[in-house]
PDB file of C-alpha atoms and ligand atoms in Angstrom:
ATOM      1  CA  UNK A   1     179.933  10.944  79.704  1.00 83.00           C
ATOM      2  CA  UNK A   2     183.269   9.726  79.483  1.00 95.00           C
ATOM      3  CA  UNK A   3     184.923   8.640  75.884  1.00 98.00           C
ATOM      4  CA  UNK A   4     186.465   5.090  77.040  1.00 98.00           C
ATOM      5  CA  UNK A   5     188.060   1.982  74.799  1.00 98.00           C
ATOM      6  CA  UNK A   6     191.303   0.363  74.462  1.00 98.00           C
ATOM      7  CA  UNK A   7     193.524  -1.127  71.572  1.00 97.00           C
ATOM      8  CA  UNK A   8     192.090  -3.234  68.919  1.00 97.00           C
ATOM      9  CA  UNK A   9     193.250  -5.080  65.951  1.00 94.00           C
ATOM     10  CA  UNK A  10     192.868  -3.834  62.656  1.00 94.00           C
ATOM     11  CA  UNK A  11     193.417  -7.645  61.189  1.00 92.00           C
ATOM     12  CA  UNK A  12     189.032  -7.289  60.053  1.00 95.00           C
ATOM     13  CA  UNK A  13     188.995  -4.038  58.964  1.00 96.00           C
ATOM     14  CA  UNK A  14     187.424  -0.513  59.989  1.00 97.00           C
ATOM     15  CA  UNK A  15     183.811  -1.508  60.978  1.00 98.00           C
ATOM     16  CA  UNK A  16     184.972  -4.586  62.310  1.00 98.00           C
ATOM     17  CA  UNK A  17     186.886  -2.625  65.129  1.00 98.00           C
ATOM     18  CA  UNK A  18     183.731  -0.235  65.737  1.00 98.00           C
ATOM     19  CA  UNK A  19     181.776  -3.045  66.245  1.00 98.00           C
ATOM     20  CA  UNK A  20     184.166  -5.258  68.493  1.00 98.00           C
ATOM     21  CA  UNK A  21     184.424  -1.932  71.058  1.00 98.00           C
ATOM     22  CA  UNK A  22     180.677  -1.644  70.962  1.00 98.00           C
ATOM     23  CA  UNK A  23     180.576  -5.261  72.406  1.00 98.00           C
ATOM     24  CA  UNK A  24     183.109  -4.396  75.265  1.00 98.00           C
ATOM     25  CA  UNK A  25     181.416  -1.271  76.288  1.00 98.00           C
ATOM     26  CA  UNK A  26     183.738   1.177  74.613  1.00 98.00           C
ATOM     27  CA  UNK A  27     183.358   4.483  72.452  1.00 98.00           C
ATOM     28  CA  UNK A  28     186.153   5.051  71.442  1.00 98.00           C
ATOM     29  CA  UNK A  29     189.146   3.245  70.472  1.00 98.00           C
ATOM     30  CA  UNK A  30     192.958   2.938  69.317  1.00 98.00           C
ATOM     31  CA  UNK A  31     194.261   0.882  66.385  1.00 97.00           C
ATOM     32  CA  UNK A  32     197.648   0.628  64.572  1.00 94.00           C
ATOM     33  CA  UNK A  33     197.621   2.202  61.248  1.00 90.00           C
ATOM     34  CA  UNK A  34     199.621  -0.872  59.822  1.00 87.00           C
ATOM     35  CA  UNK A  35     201.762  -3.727  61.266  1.00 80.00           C
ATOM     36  CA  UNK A  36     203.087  -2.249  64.519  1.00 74.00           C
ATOM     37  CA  UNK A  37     206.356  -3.871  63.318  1.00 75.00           C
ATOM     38  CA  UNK A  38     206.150  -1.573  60.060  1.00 69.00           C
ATOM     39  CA  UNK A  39     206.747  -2.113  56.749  1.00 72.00           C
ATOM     40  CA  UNK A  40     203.829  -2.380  53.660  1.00 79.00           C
ATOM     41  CA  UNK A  41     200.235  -1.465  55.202  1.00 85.00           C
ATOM     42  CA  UNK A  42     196.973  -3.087  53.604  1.00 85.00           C
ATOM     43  CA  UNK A  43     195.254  -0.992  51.347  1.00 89.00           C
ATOM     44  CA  UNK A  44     192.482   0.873  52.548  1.00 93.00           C
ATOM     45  CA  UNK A  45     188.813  -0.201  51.637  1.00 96.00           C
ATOM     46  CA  UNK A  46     187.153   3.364  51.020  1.00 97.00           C
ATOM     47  CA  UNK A  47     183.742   1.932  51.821  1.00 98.00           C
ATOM     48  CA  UNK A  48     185.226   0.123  54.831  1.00 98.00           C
ATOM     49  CA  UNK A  49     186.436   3.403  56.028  1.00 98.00           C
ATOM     50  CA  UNK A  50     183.168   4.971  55.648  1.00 98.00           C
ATOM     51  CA  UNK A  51     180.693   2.302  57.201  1.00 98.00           C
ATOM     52  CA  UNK A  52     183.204   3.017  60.743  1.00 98.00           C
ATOM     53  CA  UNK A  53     182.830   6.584  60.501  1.00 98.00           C
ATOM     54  CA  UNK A  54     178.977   6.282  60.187  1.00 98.00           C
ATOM     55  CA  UNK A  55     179.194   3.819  62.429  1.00 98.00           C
ATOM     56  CA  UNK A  56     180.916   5.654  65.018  1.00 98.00           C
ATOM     57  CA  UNK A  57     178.290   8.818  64.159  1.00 98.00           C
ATOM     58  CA  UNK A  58     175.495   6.467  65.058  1.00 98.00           C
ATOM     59  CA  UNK A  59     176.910   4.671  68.046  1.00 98.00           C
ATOM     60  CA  UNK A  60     177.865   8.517  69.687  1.00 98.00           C
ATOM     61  CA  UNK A  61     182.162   7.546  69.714  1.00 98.00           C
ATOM     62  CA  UNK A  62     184.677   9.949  70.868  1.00 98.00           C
ATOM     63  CA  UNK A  63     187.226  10.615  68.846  1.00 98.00           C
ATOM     64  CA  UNK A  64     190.139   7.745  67.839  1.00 98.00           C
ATOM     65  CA  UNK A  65     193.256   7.154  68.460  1.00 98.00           C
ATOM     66  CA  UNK A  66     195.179   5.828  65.389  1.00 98.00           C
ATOM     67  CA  UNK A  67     198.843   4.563  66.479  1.00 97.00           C
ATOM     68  CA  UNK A  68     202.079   4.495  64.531  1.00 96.00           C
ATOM     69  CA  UNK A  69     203.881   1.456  64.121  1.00 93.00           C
ATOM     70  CA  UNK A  70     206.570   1.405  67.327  1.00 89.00           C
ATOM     71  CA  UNK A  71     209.344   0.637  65.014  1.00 90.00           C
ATOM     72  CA  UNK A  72     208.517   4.167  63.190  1.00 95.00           C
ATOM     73  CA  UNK A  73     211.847   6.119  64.777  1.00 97.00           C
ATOM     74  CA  UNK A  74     212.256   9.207  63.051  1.00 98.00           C
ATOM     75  CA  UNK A  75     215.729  10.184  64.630  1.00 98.00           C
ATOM     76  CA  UNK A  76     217.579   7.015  64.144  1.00 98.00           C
ATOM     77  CA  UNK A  77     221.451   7.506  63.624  1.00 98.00           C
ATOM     78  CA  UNK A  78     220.812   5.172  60.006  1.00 98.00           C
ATOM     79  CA  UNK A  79     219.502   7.248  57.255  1.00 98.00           C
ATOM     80  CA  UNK A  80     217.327   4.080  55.217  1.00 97.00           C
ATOM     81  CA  UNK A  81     215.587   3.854  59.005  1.00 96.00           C
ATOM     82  CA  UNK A  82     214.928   7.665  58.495  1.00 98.00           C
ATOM     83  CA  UNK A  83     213.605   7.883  54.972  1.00 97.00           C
ATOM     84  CA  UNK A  84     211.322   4.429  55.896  1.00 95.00           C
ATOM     85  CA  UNK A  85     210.143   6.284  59.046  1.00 96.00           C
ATOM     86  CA  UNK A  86     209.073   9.274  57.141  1.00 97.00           C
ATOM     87  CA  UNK A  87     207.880   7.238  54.241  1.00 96.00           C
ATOM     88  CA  UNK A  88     205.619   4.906  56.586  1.00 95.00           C
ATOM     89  CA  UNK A  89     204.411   8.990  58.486  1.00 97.00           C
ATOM     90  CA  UNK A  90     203.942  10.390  55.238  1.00 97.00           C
ATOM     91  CA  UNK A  91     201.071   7.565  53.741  1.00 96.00           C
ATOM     92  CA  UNK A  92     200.217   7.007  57.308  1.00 97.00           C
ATOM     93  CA  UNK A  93     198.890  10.889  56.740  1.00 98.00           C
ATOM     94  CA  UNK A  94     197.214   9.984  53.636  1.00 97.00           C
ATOM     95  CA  UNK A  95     195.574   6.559  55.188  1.00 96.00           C
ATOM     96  CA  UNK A  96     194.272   9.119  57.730  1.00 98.00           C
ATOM     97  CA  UNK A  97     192.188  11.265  55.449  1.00 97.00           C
ATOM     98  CA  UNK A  98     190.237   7.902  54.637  1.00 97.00           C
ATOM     99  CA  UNK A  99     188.649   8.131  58.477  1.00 98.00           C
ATOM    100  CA  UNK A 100     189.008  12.015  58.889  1.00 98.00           C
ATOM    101  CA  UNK A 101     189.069  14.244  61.905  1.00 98.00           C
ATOM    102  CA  UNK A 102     190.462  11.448  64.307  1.00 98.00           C
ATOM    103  CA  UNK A 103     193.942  11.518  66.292  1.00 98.00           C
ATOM    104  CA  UNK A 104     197.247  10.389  65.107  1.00 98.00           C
ATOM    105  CA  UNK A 105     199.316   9.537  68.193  1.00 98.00           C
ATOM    106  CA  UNK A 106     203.299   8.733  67.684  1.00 98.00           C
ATOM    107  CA  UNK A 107     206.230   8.213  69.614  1.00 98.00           C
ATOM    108  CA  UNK A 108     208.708  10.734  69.109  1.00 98.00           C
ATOM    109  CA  UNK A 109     211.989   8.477  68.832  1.00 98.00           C
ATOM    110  CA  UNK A 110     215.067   7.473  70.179  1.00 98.00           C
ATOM    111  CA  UNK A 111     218.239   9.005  69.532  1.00 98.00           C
ATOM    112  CA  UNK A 112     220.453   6.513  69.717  1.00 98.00           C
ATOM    113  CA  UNK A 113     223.022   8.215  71.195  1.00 98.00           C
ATOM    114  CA  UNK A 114     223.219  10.998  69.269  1.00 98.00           C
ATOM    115  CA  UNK A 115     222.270  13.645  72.000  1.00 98.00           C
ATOM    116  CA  UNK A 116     218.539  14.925  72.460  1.00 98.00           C
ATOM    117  CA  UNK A 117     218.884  18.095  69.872  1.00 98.00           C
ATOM    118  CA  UNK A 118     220.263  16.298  66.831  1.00 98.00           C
ATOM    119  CA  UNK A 119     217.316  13.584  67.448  1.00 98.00           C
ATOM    120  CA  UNK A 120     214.633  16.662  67.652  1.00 98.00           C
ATOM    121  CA  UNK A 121     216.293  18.064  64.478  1.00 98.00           C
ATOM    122  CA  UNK A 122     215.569  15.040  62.914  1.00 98.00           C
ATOM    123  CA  UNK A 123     212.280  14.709  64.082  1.00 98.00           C
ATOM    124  CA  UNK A 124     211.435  18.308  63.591  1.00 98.00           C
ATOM    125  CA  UNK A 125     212.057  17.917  60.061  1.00 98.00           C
ATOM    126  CA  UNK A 126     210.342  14.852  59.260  1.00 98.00           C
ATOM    127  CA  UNK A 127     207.226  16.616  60.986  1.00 98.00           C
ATOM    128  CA  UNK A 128     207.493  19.635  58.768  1.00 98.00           C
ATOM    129  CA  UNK A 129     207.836  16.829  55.633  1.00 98.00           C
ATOM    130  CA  UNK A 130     205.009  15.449  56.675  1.00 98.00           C
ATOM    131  CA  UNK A 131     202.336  17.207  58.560  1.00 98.00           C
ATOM    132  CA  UNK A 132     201.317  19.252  55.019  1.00 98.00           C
ATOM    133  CA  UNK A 133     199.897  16.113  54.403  1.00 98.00           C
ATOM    134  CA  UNK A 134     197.463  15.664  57.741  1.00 98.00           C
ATOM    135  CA  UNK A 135     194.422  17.636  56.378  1.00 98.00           C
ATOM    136  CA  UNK A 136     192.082  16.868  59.470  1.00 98.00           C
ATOM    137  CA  UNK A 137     194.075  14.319  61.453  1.00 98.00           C
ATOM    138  CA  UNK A 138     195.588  15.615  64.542  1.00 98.00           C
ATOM    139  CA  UNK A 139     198.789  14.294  65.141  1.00 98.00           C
ATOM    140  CA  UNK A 140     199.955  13.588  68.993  1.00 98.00           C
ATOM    141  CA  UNK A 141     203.552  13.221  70.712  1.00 98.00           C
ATOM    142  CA  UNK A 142     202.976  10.747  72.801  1.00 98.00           C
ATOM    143  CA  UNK A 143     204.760  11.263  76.470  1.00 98.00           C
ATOM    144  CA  UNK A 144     207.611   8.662  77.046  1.00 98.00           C
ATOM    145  CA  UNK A 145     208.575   6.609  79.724  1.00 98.00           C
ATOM    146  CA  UNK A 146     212.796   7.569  78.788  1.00 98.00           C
ATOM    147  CA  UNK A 147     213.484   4.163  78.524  1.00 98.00           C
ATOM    148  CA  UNK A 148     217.078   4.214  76.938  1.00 97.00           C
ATOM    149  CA  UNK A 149     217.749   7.288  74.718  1.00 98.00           C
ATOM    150  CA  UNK A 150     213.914   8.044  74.018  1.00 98.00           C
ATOM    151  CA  UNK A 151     212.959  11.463  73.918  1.00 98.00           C
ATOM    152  CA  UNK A 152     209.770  13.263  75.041  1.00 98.00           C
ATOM    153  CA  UNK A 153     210.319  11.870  79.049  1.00 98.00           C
ATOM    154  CA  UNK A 154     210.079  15.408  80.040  1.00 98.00           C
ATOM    155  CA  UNK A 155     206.668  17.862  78.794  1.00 99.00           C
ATOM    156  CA  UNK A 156     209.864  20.333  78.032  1.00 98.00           C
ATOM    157  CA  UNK A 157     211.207  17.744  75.715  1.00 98.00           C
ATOM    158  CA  UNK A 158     207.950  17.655  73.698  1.00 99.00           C
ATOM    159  CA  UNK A 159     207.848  21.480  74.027  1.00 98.00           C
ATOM    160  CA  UNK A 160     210.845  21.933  72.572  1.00 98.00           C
ATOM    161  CA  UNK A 161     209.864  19.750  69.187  1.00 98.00           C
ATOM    162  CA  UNK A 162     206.761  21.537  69.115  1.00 98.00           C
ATOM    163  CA  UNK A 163     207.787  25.059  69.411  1.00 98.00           C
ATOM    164  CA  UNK A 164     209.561  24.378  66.160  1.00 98.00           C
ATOM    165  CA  UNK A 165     207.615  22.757  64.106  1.00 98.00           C
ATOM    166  CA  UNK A 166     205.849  24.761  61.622  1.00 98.00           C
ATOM    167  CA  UNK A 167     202.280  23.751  61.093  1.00 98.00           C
ATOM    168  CA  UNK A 168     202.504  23.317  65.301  1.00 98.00           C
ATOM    169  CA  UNK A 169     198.586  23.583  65.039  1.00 98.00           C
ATOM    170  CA  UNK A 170     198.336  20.395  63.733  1.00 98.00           C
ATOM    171  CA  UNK A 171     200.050  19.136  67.175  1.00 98.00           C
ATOM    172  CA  UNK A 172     198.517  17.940  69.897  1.00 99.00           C
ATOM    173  CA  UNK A 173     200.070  15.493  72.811  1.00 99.00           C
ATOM    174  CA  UNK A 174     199.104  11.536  74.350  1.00 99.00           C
ATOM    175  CA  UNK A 175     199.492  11.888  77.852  1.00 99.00           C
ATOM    176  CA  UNK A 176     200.273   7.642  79.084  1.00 98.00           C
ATOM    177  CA  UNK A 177     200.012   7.178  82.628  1.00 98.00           C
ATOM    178  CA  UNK A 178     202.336   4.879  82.658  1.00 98.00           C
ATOM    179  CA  UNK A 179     204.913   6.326  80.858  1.00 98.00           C
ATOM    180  CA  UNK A 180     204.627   9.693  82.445  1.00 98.00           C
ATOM    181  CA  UNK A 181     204.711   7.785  85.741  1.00 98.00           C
ATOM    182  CA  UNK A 182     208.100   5.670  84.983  1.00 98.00           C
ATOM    183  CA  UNK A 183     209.641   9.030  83.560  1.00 98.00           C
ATOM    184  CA  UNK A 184     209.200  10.214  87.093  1.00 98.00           C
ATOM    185  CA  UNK A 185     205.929  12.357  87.429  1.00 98.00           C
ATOM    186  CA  UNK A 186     204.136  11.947  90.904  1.00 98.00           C
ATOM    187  CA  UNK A 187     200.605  10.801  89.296  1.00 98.00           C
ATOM    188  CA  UNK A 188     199.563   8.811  92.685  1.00 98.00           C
ATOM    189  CA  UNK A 189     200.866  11.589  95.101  1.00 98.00           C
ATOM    190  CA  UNK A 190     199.963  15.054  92.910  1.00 98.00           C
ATOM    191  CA  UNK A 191     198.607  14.538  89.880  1.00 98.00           C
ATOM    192  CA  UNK A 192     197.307  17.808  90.364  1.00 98.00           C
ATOM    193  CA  UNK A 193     200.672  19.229  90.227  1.00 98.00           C
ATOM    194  CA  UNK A 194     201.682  16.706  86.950  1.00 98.00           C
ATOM    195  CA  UNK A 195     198.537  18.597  84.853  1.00 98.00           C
ATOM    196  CA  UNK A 196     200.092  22.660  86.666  1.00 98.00           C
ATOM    197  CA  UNK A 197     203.317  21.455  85.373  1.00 98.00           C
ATOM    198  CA  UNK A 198     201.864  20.184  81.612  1.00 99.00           C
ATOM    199  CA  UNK A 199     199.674  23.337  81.843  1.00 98.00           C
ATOM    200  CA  UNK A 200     202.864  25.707  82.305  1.00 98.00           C
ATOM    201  CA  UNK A 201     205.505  24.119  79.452  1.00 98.00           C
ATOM    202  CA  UNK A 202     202.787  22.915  76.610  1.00 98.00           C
ATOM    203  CA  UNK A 203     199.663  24.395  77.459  1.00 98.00           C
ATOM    204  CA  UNK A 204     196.511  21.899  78.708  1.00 98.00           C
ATOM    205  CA  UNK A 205     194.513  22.817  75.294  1.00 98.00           C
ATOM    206  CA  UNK A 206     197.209  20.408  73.661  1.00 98.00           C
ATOM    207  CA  UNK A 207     196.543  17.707  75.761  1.00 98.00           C
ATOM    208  CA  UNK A 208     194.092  15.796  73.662  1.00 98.00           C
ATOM    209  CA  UNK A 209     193.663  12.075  74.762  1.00 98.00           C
ATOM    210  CA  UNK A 210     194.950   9.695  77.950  1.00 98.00           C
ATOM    211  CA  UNK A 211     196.624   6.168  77.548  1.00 98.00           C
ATOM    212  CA  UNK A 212     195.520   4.662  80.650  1.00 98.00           C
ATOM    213  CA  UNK A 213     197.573   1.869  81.802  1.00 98.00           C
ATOM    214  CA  UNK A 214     199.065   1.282  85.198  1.00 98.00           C
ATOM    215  CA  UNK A 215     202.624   0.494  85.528  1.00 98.00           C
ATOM    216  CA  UNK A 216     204.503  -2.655  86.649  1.00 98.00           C
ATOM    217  CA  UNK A 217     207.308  -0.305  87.842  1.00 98.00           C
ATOM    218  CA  UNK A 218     208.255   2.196  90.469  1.00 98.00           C
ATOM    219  CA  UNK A 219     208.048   5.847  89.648  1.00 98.00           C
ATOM    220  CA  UNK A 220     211.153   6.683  87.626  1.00 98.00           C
ATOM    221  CA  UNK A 221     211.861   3.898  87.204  1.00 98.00           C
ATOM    222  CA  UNK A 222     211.817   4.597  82.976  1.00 98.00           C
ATOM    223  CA  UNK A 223     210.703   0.838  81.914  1.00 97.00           C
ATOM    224  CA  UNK A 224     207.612   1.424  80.242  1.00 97.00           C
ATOM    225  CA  UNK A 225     206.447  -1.668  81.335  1.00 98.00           C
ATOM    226  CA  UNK A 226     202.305  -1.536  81.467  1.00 98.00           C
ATOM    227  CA  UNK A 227     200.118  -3.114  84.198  1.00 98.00           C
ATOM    228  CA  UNK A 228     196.602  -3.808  84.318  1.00 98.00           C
ATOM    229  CA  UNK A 229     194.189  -1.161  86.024  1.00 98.00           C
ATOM    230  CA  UNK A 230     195.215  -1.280  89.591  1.00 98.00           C
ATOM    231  CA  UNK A 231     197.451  -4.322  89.665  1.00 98.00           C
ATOM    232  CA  UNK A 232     200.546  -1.464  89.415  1.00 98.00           C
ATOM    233  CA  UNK A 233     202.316   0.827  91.197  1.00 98.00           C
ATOM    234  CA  UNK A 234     199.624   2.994  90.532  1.00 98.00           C
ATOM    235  CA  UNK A 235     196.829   1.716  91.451  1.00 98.00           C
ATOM    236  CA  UNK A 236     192.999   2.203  91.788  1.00 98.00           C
ATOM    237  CA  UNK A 237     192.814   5.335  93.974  1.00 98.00           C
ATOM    238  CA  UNK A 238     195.457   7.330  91.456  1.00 98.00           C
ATOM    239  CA  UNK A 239     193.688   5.717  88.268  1.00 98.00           C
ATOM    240  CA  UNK A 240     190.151   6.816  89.828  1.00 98.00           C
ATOM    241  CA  UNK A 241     191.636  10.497  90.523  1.00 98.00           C
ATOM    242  CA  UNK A 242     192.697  10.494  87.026  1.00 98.00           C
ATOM    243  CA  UNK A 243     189.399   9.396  85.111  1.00 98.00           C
ATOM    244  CA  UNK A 244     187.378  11.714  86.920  1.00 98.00           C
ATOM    245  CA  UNK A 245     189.857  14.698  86.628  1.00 98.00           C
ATOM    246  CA  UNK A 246     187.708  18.017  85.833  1.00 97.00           C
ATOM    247  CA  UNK A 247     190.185  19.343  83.403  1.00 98.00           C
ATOM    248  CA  UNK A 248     190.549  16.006  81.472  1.00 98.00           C
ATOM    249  CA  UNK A 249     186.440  15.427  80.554  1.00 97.00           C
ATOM    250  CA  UNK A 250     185.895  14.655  77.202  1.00 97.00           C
ATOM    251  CA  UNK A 251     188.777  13.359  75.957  1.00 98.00           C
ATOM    252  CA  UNK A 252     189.179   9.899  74.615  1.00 98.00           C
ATOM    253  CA  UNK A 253     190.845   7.127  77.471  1.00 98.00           C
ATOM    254  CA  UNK A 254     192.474   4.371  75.366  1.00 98.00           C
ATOM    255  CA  UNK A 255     193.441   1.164  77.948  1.00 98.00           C
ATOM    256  CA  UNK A 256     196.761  -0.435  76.774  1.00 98.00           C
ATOM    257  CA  UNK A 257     197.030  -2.418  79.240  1.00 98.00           C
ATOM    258  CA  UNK A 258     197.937  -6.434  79.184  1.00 98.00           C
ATOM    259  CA  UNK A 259     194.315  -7.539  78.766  1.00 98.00           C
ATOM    260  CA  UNK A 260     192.537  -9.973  76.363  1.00 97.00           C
ATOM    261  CA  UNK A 261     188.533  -9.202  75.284  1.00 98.00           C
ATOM    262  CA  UNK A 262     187.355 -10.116  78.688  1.00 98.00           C
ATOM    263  CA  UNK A 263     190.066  -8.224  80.633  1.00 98.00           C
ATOM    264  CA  UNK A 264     188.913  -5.048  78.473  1.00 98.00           C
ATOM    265  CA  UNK A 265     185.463  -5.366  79.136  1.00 98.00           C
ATOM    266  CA  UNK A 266     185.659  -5.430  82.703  1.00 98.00           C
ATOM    267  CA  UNK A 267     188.094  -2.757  82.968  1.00 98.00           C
ATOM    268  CA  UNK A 268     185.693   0.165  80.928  1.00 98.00           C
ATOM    269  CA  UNK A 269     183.395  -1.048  83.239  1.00 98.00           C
ATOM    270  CA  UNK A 270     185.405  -0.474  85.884  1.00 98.00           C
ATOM    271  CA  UNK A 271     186.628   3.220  84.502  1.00 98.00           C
ATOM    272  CA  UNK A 272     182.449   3.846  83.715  1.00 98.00           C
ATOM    273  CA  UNK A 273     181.267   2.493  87.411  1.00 98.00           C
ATOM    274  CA  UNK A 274     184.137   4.980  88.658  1.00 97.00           C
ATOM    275  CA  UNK A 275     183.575   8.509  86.664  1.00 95.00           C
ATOM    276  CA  UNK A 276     180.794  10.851  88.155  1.00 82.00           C
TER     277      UNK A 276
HETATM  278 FE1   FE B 301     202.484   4.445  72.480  1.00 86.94          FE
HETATM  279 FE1   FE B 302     200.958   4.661  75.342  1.00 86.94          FE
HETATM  280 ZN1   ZN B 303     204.261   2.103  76.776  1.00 86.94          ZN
END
């Protein structure tokens, strides 16, 4: 049984989403947790909240993937784009709690030119500001495709922010295909290797859900440009490999690939026709 669904819009609400993956085939799914651009997020209907999670009780889900807005950088060189990051993580913690026990995924940030360890001291702290705050949310680093100054290209760069962050339980990491791919990990050729390599710096048992997308790019190429399931440089074969990976059952696959409804549909069909 694999745990398979891609990004949806939160624009109807909670149950809305649970039912809208139902009709593409999904069980599982990944939403942003306000306007990906940032700023003010809706207020949460409590009931709302609690129709999805019965909802996703009845309908046998996997666990979500909740996403932070992409504007959220927590080690910008501009301290009002700090505090507003931390602000938006800190009630993005609390908006959590409303649909408990699911995943938080973020990306780490960019440091602007500021060099990799002031950006993870910046990031480090806003983590220890805010994770007191995720009671049962599990929040992931998402791997990064090290397009400009981004950090977390490398599974030592997310190491390194998780080795010092305090509540480090509460950590888990988003392992993207893509990204991983166009940071320069050989996920056609040995993925076998990529997951040794994850297994040696983070430790596998932090791994704790797959973006699946394939990439418009070369390897290295550090783009982060996503392509539909086998229209990339990855392709089928790799993609297949990866789904079907023994030490990657059970977690949730979240497509993020360019892809209306139909486009969706078709692909967890693909990804269920695939997995054995
Ligand atoms: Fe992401
Ligand atoms: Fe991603
Ligand atoms: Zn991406």
């Amino acid at each position: 049984m694999i745990y398979i669904g891609n990004h949806l819009s939160a624009s109807k609400g909670y149950l809305a989403m649970g039912k809208h993956e139902v009709k593409l085939g999904g069980n599982t799914f990944a939403f942003f947790t306000r306007n990906p651009r940032g700023g003010k997020a809706k207020d949460i209907d409590e009931d709302d909240a609690k129709a999805l999670m019965t909802f996703l009780e009845e309908n046998n889900f996997g666990k979500l993937v909740a996403h932070a807005p992409y504007t959220m950088n927590l080690c910008s060189d501009k301290e009002n784009i700090r505090k507003f990051a931390l602000d938006m993580f800190i009630d993005d913690m609390k908006r959590m709690e409303y649909t408990p026990n699911q995943y938080y995924n973020f990306h780490p940030g960019s440091h602007v030119g500021q060099g990799f360890e002031k950006g993870c001291e910046y990031i480090i702290n806003a983590l220890n500001v805010a994770l007191p705050e995720a009671k049962t949310t599990t929040v992931l680093l998402e791997t990064m495709a090290g397009k400009g100054s981004e950090i977390g290209r490398t599974f030592e760069e997310l190491q390194y922010i998780i080795d010092r962050v305090e509540l480090s339980d509460k950590l888990g990491v988003c392992f993207d295909t893509c990204h991983t791919w166009d940071s320069g990990y050989d996920i056609v050729g040995d993925f076998d290797n990529v997951l040794k390599e994850f297994d040696s710096i983070i430790g596998l048992e932090r791994l704790k859900a797959v973006h699946l997308n394939d990439s418009m790019n070369e390897r290295e190429a550090h783009k982060d440009r996503h392509e539909k399931l086998g229209e990339g440089y990855l392709g089928k074969e790799a993609l297949s490999y990866v789904i079907n990976h023994p030490l990657l059952q059970g977690k949730p696959f979240i497509l993020e690939t360019p892809n209306e409804d139909d486009g969706y549909a078709e692909e967890i069909k693909w990804v269920r026709s695939i997995n054995n």
